[in-house]
mmCIF file of C-alpha atoms and ligand atoms in Angstrom:
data_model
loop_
_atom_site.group_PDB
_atom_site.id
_atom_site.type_symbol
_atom_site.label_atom_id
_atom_site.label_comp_id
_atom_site.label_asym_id
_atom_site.label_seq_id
_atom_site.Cartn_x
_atom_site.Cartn_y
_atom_site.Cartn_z
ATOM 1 C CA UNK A 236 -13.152 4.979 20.055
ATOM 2 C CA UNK A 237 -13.257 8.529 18.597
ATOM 3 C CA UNK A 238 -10.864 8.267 15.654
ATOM 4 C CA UNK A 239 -7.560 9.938 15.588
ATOM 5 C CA UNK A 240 -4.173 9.623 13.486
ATOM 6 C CA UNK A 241 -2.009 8.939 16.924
ATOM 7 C CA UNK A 242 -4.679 6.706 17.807
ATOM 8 C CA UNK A 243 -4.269 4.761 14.451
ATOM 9 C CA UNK A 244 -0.718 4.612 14.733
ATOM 10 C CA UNK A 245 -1.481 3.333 18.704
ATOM 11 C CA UNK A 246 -3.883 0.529 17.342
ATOM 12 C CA UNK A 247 -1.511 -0.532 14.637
ATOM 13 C CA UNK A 248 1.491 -0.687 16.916
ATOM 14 C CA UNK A 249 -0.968 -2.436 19.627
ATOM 15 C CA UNK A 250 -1.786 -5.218 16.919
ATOM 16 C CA UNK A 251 1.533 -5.562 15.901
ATOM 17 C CA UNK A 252 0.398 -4.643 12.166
ATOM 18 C CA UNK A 253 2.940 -5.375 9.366
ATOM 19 C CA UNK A 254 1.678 -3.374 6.270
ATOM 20 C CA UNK A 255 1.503 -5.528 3.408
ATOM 21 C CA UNK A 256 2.606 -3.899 0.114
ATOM 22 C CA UNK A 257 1.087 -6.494 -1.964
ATOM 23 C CA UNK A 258 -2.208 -5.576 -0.753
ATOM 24 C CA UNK A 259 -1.777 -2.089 -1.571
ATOM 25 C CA UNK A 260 -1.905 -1.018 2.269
ATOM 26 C CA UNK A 261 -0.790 2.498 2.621
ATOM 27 C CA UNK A 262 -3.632 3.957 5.821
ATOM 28 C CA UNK A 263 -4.282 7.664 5.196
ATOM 29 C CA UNK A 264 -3.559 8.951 8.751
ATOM 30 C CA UNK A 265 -4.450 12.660 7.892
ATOM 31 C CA UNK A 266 -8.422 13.685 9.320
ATOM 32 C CA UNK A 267 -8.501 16.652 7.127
ATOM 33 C CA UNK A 268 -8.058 14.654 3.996
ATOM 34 C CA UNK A 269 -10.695 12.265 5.397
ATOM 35 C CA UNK A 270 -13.180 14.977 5.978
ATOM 36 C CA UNK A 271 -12.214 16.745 2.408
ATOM 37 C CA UNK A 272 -12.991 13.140 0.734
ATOM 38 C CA UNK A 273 -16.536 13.179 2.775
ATOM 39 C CA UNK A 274 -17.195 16.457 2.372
ATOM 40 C CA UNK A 275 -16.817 16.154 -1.472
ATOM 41 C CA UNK A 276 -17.996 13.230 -2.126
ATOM 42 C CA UNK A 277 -21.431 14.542 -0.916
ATOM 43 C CA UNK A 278 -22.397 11.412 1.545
ATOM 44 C CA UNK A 279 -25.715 11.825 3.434
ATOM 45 C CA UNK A 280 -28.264 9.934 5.679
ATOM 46 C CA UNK A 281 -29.686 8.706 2.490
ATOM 47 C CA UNK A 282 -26.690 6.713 1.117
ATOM 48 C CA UNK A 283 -25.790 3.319 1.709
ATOM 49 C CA UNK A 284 -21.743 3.563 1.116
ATOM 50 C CA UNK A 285 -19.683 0.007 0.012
ATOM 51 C CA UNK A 286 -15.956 1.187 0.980
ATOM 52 C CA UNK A 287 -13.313 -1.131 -0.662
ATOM 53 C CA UNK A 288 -10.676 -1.959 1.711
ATOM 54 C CA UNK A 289 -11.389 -0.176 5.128
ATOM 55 C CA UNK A 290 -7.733 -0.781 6.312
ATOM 56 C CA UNK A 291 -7.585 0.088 9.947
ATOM 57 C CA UNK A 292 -10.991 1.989 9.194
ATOM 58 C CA UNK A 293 -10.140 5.270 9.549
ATOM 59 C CA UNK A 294 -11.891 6.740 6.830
ATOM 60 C CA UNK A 295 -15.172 3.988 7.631
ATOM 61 C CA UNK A 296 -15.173 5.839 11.048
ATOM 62 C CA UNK A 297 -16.254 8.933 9.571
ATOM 63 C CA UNK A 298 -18.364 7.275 6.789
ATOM 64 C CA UNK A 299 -20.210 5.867 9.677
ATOM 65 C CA UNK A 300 -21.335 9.009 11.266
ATOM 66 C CA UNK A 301 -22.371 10.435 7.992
ATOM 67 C CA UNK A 302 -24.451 7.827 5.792
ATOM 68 C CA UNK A 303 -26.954 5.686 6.529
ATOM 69 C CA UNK A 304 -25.263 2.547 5.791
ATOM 70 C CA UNK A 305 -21.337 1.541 5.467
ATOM 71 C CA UNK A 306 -20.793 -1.891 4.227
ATOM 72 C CA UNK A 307 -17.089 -2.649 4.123
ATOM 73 C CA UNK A 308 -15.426 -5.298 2.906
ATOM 74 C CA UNK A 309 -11.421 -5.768 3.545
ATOM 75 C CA UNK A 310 -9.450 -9.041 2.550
ATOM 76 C CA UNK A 311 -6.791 -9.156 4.752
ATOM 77 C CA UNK A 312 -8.398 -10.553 7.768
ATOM 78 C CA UNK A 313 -5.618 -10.021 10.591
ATOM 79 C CA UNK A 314 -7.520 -6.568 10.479
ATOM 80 C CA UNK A 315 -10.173 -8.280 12.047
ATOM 81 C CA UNK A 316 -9.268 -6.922 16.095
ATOM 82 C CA UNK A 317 -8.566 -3.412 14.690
ATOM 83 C CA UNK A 318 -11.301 -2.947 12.673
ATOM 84 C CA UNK A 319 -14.251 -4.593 15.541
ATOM 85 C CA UNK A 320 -12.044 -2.158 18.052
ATOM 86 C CA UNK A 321 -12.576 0.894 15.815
ATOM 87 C CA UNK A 322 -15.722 0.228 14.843
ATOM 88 C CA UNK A 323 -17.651 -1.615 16.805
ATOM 89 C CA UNK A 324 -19.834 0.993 18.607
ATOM 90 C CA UNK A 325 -21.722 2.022 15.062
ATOM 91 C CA UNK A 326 -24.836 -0.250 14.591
ATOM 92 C CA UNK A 327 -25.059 1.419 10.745
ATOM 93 C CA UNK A 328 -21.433 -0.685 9.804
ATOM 94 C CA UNK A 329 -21.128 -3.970 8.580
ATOM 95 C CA UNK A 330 -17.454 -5.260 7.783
ATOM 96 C CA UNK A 331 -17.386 -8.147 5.358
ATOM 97 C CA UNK A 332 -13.774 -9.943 5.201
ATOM 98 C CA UNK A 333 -13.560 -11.029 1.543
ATOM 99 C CA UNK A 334 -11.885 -10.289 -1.409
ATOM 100 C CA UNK A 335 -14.192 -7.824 -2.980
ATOM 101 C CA UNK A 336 -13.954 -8.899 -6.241
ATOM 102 C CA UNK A 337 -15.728 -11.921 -5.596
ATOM 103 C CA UNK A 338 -18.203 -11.175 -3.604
ATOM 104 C CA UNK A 339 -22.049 -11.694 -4.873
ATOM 105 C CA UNK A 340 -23.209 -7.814 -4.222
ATOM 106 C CA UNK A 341 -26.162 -8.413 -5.860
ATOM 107 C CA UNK A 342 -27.792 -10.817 -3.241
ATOM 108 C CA UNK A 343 -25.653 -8.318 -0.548
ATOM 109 C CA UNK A 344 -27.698 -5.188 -1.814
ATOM 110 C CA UNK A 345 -30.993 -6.777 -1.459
ATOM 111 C CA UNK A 346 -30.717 -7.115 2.459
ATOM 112 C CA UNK A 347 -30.583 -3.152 2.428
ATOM 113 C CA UNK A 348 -32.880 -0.099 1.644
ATOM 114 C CA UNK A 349 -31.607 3.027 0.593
ATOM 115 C CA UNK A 350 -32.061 5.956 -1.877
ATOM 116 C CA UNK A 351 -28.315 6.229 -3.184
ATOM 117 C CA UNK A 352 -25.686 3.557 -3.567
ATOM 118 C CA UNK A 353 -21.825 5.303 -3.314
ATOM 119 C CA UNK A 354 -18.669 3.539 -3.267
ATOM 120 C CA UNK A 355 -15.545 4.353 -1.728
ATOM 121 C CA UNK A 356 -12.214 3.007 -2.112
ATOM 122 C CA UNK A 357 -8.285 4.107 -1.321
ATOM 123 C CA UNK A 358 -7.093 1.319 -3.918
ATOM 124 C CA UNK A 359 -4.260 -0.002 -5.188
ATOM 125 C CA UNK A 360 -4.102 0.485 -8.897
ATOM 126 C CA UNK A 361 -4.316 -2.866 -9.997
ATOM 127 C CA UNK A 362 -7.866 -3.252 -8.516
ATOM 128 C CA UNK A 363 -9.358 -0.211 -9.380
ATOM 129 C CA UNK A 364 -10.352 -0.736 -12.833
ATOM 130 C CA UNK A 365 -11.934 -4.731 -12.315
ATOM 131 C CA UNK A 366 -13.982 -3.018 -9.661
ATOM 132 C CA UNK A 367 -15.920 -0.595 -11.624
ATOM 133 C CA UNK A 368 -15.958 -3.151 -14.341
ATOM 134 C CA UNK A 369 -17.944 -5.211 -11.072
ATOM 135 C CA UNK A 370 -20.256 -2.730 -11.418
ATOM 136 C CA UNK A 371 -20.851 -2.247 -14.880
ATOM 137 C CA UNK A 372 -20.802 -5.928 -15.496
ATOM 138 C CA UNK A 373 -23.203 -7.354 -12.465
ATOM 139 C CA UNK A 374 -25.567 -4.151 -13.989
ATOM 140 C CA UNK A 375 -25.588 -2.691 -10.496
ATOM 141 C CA UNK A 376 -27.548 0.458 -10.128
ATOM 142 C CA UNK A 377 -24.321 2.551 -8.379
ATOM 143 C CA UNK A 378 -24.974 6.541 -8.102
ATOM 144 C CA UNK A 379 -21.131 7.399 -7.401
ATOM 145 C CA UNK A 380 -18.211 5.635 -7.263
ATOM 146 C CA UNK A 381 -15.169 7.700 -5.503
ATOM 147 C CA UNK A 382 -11.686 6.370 -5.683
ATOM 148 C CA UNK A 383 -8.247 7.823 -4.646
ATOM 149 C CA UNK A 384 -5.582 6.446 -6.794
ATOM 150 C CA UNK A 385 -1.948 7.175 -7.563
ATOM 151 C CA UNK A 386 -1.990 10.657 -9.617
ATOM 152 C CA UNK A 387 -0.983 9.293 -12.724
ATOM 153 C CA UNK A 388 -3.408 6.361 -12.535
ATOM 154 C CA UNK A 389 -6.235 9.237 -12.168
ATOM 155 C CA UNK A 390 -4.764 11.249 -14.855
ATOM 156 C CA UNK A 391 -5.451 8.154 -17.334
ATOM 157 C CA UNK A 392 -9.077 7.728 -16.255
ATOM 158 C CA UNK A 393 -9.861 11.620 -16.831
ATOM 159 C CA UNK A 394 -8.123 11.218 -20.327
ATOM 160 C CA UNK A 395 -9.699 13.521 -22.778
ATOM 161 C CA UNK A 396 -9.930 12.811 -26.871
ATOM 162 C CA UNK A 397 -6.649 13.555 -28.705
ATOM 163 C CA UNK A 398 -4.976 12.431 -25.683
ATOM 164 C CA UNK A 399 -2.093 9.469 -25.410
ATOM 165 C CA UNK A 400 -4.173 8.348 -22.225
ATOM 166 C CA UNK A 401 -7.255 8.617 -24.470
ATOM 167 C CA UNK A 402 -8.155 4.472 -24.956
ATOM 168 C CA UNK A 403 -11.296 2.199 -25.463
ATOM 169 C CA UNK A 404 -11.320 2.018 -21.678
ATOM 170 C CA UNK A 405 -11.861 5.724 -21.345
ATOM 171 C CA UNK A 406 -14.994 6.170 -23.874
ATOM 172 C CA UNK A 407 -16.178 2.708 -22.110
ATOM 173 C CA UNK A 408 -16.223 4.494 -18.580
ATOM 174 C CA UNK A 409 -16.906 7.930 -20.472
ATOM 175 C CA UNK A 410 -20.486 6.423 -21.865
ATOM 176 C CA UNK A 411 -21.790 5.532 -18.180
ATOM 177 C CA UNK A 412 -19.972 8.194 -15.820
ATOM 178 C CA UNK A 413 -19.230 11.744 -15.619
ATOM 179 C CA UNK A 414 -15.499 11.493 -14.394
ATOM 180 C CA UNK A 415 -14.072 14.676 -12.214
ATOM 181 C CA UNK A 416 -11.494 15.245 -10.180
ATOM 182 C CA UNK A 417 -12.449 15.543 -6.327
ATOM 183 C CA UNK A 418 -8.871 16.280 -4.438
ATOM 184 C CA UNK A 419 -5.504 16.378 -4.833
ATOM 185 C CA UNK A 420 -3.397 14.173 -1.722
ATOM 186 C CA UNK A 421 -0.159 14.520 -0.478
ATOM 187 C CA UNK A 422 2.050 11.284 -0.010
ATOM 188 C CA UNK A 423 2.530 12.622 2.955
ATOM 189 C CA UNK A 424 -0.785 11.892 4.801
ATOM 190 C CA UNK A 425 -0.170 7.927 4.356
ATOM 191 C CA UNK A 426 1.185 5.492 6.909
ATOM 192 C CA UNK A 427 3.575 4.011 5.233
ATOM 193 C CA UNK A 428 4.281 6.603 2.832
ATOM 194 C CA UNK A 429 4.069 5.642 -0.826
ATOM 195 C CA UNK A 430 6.691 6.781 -3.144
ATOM 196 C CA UNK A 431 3.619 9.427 -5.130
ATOM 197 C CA UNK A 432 1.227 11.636 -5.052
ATOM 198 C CA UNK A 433 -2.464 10.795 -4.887
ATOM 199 C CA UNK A 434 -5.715 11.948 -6.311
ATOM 200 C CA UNK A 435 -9.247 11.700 -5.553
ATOM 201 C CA UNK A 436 -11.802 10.797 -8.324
ATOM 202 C CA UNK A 437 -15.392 9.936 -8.533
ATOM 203 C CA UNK A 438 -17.222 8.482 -11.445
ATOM 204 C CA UNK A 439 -20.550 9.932 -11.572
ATOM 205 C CA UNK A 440 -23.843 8.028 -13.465
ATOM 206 C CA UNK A 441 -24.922 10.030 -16.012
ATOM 207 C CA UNK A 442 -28.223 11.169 -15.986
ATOM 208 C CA UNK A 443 -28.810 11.310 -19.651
ATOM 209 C CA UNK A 444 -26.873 8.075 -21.654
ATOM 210 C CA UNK A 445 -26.069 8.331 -24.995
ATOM 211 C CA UNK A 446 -28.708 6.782 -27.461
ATOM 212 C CA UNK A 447 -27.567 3.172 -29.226
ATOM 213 C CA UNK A 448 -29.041 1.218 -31.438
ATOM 214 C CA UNK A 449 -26.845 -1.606 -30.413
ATOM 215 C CA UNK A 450 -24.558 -1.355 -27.370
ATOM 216 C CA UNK A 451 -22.922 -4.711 -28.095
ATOM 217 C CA UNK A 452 -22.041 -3.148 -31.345
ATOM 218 C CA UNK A 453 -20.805 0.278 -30.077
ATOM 219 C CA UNK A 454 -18.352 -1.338 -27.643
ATOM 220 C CA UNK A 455 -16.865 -3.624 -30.522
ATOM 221 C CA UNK A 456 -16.669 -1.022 -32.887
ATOM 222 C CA UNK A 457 -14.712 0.852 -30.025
ATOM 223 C CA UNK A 458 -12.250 -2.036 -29.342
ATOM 224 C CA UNK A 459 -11.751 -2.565 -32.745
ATOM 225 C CA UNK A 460 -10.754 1.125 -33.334
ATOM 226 C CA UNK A 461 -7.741 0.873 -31.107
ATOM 227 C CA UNK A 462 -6.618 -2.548 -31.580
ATOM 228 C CA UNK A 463 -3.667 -1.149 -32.960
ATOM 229 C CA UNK A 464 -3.550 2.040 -31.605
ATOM 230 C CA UNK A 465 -0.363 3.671 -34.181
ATOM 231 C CA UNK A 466 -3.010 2.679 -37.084
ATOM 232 C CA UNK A 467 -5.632 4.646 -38.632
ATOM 233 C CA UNK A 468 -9.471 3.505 -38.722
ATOM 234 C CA UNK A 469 -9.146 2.080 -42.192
ATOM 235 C CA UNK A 470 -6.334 -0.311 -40.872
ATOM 236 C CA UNK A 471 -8.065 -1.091 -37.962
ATOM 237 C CA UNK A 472 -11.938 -1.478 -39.307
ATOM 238 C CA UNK A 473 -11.155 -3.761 -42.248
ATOM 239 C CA UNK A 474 -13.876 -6.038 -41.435
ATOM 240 C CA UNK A 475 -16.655 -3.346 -41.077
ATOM 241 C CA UNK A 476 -18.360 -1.614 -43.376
ATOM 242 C CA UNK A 477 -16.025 1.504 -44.788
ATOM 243 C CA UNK A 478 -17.984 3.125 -47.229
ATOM 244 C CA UNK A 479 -20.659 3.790 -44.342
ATOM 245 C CA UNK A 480 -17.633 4.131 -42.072
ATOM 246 C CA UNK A 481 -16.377 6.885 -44.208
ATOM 247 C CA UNK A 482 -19.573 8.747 -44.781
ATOM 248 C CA UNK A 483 -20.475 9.145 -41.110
ATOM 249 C CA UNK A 484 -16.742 10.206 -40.376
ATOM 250 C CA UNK A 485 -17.029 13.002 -42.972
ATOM 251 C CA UNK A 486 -20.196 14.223 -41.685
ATOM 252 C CA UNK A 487 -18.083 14.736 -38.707
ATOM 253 C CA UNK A 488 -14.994 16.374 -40.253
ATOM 254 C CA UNK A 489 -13.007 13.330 -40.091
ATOM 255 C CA UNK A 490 -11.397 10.751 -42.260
ATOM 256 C CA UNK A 491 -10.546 7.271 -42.640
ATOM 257 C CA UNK A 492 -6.742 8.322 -42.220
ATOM 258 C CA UNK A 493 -8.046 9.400 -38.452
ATOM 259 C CA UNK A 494 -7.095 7.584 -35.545
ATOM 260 C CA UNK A 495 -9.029 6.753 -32.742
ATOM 261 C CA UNK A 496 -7.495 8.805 -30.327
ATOM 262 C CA UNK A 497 -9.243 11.681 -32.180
ATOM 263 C CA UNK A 498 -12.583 10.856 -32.110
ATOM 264 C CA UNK A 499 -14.743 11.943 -29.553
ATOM 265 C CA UNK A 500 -17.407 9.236 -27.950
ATOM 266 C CA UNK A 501 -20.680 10.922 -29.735
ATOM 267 C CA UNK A 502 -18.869 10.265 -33.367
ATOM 268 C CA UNK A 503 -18.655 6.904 -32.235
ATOM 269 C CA UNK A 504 -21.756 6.401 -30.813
ATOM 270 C CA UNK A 505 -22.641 7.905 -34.645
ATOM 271 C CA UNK A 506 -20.559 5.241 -36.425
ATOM 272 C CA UNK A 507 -22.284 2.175 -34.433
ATOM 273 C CA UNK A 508 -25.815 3.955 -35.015
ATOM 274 C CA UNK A 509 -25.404 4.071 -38.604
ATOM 275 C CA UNK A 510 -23.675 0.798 -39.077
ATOM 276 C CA UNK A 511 -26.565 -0.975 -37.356
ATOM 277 C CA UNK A 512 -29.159 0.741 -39.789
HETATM 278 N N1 LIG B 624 -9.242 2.763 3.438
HETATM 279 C C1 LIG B 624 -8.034 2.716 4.223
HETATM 280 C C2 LIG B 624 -7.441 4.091 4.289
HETATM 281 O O1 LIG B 624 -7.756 4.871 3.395
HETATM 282 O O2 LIG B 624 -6.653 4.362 5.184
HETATM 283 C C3 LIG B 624 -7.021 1.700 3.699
HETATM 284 C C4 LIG B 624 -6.607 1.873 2.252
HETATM 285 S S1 LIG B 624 -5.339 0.782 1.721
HETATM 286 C C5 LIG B 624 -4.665 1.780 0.401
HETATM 287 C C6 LIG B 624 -6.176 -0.451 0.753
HETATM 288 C C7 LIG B 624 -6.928 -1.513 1.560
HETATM 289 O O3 LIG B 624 -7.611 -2.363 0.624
HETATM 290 C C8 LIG B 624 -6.053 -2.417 2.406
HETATM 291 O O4 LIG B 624 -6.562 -2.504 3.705
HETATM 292 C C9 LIG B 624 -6.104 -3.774 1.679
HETATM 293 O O5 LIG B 624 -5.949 -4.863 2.571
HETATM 294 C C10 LIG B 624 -7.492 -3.720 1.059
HETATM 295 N N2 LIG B 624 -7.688 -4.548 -0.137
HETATM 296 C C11 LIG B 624 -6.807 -4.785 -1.148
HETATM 297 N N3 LIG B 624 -7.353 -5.579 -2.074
HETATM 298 C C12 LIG B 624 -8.631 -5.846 -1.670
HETATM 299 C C13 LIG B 624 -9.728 -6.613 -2.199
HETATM 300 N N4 LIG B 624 -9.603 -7.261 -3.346
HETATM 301 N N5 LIG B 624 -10.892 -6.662 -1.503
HETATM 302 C C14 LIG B 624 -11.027 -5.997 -0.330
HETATM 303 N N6 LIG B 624 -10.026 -5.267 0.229
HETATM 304 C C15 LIG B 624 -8.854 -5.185 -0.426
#
């Protein structure tokens, strides 16, 4: 069945679908939006796409006709009838009903060939962060990963230095992606429609990765530096080494009386370099 908002809302009301808020289940029913977030996203007959929580597949339909490979997975399995009626004539789309999180996508991967991994996901908040942890964590080789979250959720994850969004989580994801802003979306093009505004972002490897002596080191140091966020670096690095603290800080035009928020990932990537010497 060639996809369609009316036909969406048909299938849903068909199935009897209740949307679970819990599960973060507002369906984009707009195709423009869907196209924009393929178009962007830069999909091809190369990729093998994972899309987190296909919902009533909507944007999967597309994703289908575009990549090489769509492996879906969705939790909530009374999707099951949608989903196989949607879907079922593409031969290129598998639909996995688990809870992505704790699935082995390791072992998964291995059953496929293909030149670029992508993931896509229309998320609720909550989930977005643990899954690109997944992927930084099981070491998986991912090219992009392209979420649409609440606006202000996005906002966080683009945070710059100097910043209040500016945290340890940002310079983590900051050291292995490239983080842009794809689209804006309306609240409007959801079914049912979510109190705000959405945006599109993907998290692009970088090509070129900073050089450390001692990742380990570099993501403690980071941690450290805003355990207390309010405090400078000499409150928060007592148990480090300040003298060589203070002399790579200066080289940099900062100071112990600095706070984390103000320095920039390479002056950390600095600091862990020359406290592993
Ligand atoms: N992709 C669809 C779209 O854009 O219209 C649906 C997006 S809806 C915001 C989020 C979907 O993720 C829901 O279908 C929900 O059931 C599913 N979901 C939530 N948590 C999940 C998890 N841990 N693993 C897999 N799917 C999940």
């Amino acid at each position: 069945m060639e996809y369609s908002p009316t036909k969406l809302q048909q299938l849903l009301n068909d199935n009897n679908f209740n949307f679970k808020k819990s599960l973060g289940q507002n369906f984009i029913v707009d195709e423009n939006i869907i196209d924009a977030i393929i178009h962007k996203s830069k999909i091809d007959k190369d990729t093998l796409v994972i899309e987190v929580g296909p919902g009533a597949g909507a944007l999967t339909y597309k994703l289908g006709q575009v990549a090489k490979q769509v492996i879906a997975y969705e939790i909530d399995t009374r999707l099951k009838d949608i989903l196989n009626q949607n879907l079922g004539c593409f031969d290129n789309v598998d639909i996995i009903f688990e809870d992505f999180l704790k699935v082995d996508l390791t072992s998964t991967l291995k059953k496929y060939k293909y030149d670029k991994l992508y993931v896509i996901a229309n998320l609720p908040y909550y989930i977005t962060t643990p899954i690109i942890m997944k992927f930084i964590e099981e070491d998986i080789d991912v090219d992009k990963i392209v979420v649409m979250v609440q606006k202000e959720v996005g906002d966080r994850f683009k945070a710059k230095t100097g910043t209040k969004d500016y945290n340890s989580l940002s310079i983590f994801l900051n050291y292995y992606f490239e983080i842009n802003k794809l689209l804006d979306v309306s609240k409007n093009v959801f079914l049912p429609k979510p109190k705000v505004d959405s945006i599109v972002i993907e998290f692009k490897q970088r090509e070129t990765k900073l050089i450390l002596k001692n990742k380990t080191l570099f993501f403690k140091l980071i941690k450290d530096s805003f355990k207390q966020k309010r405090k400078t670096l000499k409150n928060n690095l007592r148990d480090y080494d300040l003298s060589k603290i203070e002399k790579t800080l200066t080289r940099y035009n900062f100071s112990l009386s600095s706070r984390a928020e103000q320095i920039p990932i390479e002056v950390f990537a600095a600091l862990a370099n020359d406290l592993s010497e």
